[in-house]
CSV table of C-alpha atoms in Angstrom, one decimal:
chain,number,residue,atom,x,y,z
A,7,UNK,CA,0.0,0.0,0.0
A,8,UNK,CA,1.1,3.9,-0.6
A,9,UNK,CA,2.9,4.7,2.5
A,10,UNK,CA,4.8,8.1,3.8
A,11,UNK,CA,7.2,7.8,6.5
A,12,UNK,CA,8.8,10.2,8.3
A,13,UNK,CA,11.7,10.2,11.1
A,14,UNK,CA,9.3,9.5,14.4
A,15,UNK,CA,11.9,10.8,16.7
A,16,UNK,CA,12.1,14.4,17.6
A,17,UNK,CA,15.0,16.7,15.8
A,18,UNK,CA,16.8,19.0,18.3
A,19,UNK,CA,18.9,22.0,17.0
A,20,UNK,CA,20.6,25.0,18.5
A,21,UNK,CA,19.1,27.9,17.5
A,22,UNK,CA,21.0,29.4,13.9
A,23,UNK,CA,21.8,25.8,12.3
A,24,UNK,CA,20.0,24.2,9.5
A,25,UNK,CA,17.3,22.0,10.5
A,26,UNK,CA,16.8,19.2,7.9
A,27,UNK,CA,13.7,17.0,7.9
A,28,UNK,CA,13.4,13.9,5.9
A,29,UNK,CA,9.9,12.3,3.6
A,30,UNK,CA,10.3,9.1,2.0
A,31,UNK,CA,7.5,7.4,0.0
A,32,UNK,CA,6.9,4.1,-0.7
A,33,UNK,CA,5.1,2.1,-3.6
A,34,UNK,CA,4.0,4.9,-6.0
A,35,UNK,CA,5.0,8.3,-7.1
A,36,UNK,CA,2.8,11.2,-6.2
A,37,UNK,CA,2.1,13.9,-8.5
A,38,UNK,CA,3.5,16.3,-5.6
A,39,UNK,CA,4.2,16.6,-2.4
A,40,UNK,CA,3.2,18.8,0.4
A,41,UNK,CA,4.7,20.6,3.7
A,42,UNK,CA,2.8,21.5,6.8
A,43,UNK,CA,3.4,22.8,10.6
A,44,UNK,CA,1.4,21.8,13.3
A,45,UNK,CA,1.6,23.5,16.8
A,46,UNK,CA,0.1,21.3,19.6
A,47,UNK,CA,-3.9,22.0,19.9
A,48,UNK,CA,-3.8,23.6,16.3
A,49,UNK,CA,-4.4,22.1,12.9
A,50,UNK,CA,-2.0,22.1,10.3
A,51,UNK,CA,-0.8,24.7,8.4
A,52,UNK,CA,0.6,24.7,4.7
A,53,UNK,CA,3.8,25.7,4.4
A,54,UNK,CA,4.9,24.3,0.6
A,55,UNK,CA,4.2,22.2,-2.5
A,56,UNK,CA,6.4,20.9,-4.5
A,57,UNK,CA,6.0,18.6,-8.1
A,58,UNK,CA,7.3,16.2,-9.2
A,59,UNK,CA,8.8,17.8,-12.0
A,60,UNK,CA,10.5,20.3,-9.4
A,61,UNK,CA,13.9,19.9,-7.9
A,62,UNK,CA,14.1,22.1,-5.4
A,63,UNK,CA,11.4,24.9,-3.8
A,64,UNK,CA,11.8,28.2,-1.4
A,65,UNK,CA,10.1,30.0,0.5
A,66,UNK,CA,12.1,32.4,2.9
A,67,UNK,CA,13.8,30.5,5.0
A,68,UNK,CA,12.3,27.5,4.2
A,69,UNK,CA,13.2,24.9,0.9
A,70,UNK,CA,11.9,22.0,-0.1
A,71,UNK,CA,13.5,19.2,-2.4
A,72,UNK,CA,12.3,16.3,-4.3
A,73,UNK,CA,14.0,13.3,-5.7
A,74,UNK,CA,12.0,11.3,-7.5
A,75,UNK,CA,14.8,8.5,-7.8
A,76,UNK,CA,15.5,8.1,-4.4
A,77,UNK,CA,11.8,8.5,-3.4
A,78,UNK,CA,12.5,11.2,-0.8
A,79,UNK,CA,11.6,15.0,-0.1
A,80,UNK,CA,13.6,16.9,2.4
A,81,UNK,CA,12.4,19.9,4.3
A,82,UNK,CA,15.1,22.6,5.1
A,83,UNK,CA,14.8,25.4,7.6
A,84,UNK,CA,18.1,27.8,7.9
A,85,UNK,CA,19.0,30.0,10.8
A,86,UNK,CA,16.4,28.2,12.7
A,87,UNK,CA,14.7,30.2,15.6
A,88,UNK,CA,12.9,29.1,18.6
A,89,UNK,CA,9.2,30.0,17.0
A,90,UNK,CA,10.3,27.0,14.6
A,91,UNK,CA,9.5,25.0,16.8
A,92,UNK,CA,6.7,22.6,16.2
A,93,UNK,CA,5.7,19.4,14.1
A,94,UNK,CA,6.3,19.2,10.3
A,95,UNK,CA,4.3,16.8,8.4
A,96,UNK,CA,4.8,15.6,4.8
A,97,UNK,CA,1.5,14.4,2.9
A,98,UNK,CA,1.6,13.3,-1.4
A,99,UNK,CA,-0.9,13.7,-3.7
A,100,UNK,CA,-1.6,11.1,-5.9
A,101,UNK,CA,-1.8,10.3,-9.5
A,102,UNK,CA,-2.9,13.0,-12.1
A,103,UNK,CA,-2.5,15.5,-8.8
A,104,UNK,CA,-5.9,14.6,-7.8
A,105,UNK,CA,-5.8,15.7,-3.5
A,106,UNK,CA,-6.6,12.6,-1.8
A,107,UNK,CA,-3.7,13.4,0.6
A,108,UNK,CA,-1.6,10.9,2.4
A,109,UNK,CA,0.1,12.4,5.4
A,110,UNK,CA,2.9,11.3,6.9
A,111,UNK,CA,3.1,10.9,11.5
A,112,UNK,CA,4.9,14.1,11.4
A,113,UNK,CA,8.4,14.8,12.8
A,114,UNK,CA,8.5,17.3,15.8
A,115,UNK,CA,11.5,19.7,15.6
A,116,UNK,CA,12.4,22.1,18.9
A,117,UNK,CA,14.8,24.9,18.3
A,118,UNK,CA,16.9,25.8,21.6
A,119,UNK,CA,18.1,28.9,21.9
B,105,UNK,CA,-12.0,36.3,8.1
B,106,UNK,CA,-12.2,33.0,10.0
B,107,UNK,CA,-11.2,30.7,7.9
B,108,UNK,CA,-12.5,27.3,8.5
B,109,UNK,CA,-14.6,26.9,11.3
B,110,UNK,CA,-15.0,23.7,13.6
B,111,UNK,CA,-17.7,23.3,16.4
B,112,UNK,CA,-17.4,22.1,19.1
B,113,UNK,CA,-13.9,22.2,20.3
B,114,UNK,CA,-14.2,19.2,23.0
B,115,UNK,CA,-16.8,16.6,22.7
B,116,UNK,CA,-17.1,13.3,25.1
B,117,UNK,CA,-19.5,10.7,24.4
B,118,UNK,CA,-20.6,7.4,25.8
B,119,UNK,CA,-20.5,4.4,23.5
B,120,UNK,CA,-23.2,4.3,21.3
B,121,UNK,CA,-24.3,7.4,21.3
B,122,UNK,CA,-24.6,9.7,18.3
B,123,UNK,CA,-23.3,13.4,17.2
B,124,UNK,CA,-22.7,15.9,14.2
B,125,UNK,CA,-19.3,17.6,14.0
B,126,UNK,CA,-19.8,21.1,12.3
B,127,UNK,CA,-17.1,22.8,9.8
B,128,UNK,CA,-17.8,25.9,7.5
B,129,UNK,CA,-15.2,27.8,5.6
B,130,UNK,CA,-15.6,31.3,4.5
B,131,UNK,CA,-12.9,31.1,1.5
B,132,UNK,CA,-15.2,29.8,-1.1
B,133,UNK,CA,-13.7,27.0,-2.1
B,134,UNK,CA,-14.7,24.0,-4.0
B,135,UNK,CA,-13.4,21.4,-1.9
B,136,UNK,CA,-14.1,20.1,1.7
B,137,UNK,CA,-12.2,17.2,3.4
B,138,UNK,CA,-12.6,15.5,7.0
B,139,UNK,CA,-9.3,13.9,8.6
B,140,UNK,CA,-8.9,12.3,11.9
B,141,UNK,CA,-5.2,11.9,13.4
B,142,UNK,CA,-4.7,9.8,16.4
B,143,UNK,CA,-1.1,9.4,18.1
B,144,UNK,CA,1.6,8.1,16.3
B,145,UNK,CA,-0.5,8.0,13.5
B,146,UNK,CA,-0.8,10.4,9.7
B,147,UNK,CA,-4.2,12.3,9.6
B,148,UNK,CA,-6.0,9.9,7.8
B,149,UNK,CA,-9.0,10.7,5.7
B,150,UNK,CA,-12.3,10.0,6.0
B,151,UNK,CA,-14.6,11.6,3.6
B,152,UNK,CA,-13.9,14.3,1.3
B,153,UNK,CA,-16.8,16.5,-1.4
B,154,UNK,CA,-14.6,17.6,-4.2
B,155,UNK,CA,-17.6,20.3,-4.9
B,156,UNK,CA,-20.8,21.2,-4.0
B,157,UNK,CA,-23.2,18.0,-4.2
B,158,UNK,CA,-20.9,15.1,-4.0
B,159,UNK,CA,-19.3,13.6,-1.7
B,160,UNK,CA,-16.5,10.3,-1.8
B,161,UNK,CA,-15.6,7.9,0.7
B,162,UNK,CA,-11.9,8.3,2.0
B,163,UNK,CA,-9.8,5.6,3.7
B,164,UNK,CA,-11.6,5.2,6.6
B,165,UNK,CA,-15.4,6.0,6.2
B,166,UNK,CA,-16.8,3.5,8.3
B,167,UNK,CA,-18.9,4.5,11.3
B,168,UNK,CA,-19.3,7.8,9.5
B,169,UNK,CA,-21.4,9.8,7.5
B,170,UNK,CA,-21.4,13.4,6.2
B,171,UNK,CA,-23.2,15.9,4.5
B,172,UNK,CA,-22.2,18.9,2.1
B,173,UNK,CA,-24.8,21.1,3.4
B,174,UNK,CA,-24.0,23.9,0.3
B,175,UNK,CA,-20.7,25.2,-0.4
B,176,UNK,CA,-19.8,26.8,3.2
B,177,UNK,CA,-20.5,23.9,5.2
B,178,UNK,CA,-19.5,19.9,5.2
B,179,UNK,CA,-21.1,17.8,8.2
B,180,UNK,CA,-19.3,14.6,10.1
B,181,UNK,CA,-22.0,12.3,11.4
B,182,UNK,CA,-21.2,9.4,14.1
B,183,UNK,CA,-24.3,7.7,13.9
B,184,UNK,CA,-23.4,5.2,17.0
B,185,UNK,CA,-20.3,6.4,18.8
B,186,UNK,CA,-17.6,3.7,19.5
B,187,UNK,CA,-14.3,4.1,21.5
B,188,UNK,CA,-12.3,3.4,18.4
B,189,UNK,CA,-13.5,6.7,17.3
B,190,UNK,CA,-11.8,8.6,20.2
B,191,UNK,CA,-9.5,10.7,18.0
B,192,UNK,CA,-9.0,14.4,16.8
B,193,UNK,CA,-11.0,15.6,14.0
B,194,UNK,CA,-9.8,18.2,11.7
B,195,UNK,CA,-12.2,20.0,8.7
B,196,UNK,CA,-10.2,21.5,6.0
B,197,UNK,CA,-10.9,22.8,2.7
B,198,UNK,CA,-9.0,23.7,-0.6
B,199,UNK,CA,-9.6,26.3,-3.7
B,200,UNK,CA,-9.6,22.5,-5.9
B,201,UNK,CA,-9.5,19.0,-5.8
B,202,UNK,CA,-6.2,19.3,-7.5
B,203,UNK,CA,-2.8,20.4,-6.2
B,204,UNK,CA,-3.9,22.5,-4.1
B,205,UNK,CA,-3.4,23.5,-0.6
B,206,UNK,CA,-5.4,22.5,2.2
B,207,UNK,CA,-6.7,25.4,4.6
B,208,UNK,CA,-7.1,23.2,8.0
B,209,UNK,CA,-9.7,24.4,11.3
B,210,UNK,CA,-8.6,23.6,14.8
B,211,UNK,CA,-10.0,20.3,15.2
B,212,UNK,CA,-12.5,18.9,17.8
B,213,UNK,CA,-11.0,16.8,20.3
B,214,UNK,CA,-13.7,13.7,21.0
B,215,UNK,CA,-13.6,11.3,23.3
B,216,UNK,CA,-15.9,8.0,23.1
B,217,UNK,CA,-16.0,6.2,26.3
């Protein structure tokens, strides 16, 4: 079955380094892919799309890559700041871009100052 | 401008009991979706109306029902309330069925007991 994983266990950074998050998909290709955050009580908020056609996407501080070969998207924030801080989920859309969204568990990232 | 709206907040119901979750979104799109994410898990989908008038069965509809009211408003119905169905429930809505974006609410926390 279509599956998106991401990395479970939280990410932990000092506050100015690149945080890197990591999407990998399993048995099919989406048509895209898809970056939200998620503070705790609140529901998700989009952040990026990328397609499959795309390399690489930015957005301020954020960027967004996709490698269609290796099955993977990573999600880039530079010069983190606390306020980063939060849970970043990864969801694909699926054939012909159509938005029946799969997301992935989410990765929680927490910026120390 | 409020965005999508989700009523109520908090909900606790005993086993076999039955309730209506409310969403409405005031950014006239097309496209109305209902998620649940439980711990550890991806929000998973449960129903979705790609426009006004239909509605299409997600990948876990059962126990559920819903209504697209008109274009502002997309019911969630629990007809008989199990524990399994203690989750997080989130309304969201996008421009298009397509590549596009979802615009989440803040989800109403239910617990079935």
């Amino acid at each position: 079955s279509q599956k998106i994983e991401q990395n479970s266990e939280a990410l932990n950074i000092q506050e100015g380094k690149t945080a890197t998050l990591t999407c990998n998909y399993t048995n099919y290709s989406p048509a895209y892919l898809q970056w939200y955050r998620q503070d705790p009580g609140r529901g998700p908020v989009f952040l990026l799309l990328i397609r499959e056609n795309e390399k690489e996407k930015r957005k301020e501080r954020l960027k967004v890559t996709f490698d269609t070969t290796l099955k993977q998207s990573l999600f880039h924030i530079t010069a983190s700041q606390p306020a980063d801080s939060a849970t970043y989920l990864c969801a694909s859309g699926g054939s012909g871009g159509y938005n029946k969204l799969i997301f992935g568990a989410g990765t929680r990232l927490a910026v120390h100052p | 401008n409020a965005g999508v709206t989700q009523t109520p907040k908090f909900q606790v119901l005993k086993t076999g009991q039955s309730m209506t979750l409310q969403c409405a979104q005031d950014m006239n799109h097309n496209s109305m979706y209902w998620y649940r994410q439980d711990p550890g898990m991806g929000l998973r989908l449960i129903y979705y109306s790609a426009s006004e008038g239909t509605t299409d069965k997600g990948e876990v509809p059962n126990g559920y029902n819903v209504s697209r009211l008109n274009k502002r408003e997309f019911s969630l119905r629990l007809e008989s309330a199990a524990p399994s169905q203690t989750s997080v429930y989130f309304c969201a809505s996008s421009d298009s069925v397509y590549n596009s974006p979802l615009h989440f609410g803040n989800g109403t926390r239910l617990t079935v007991t």
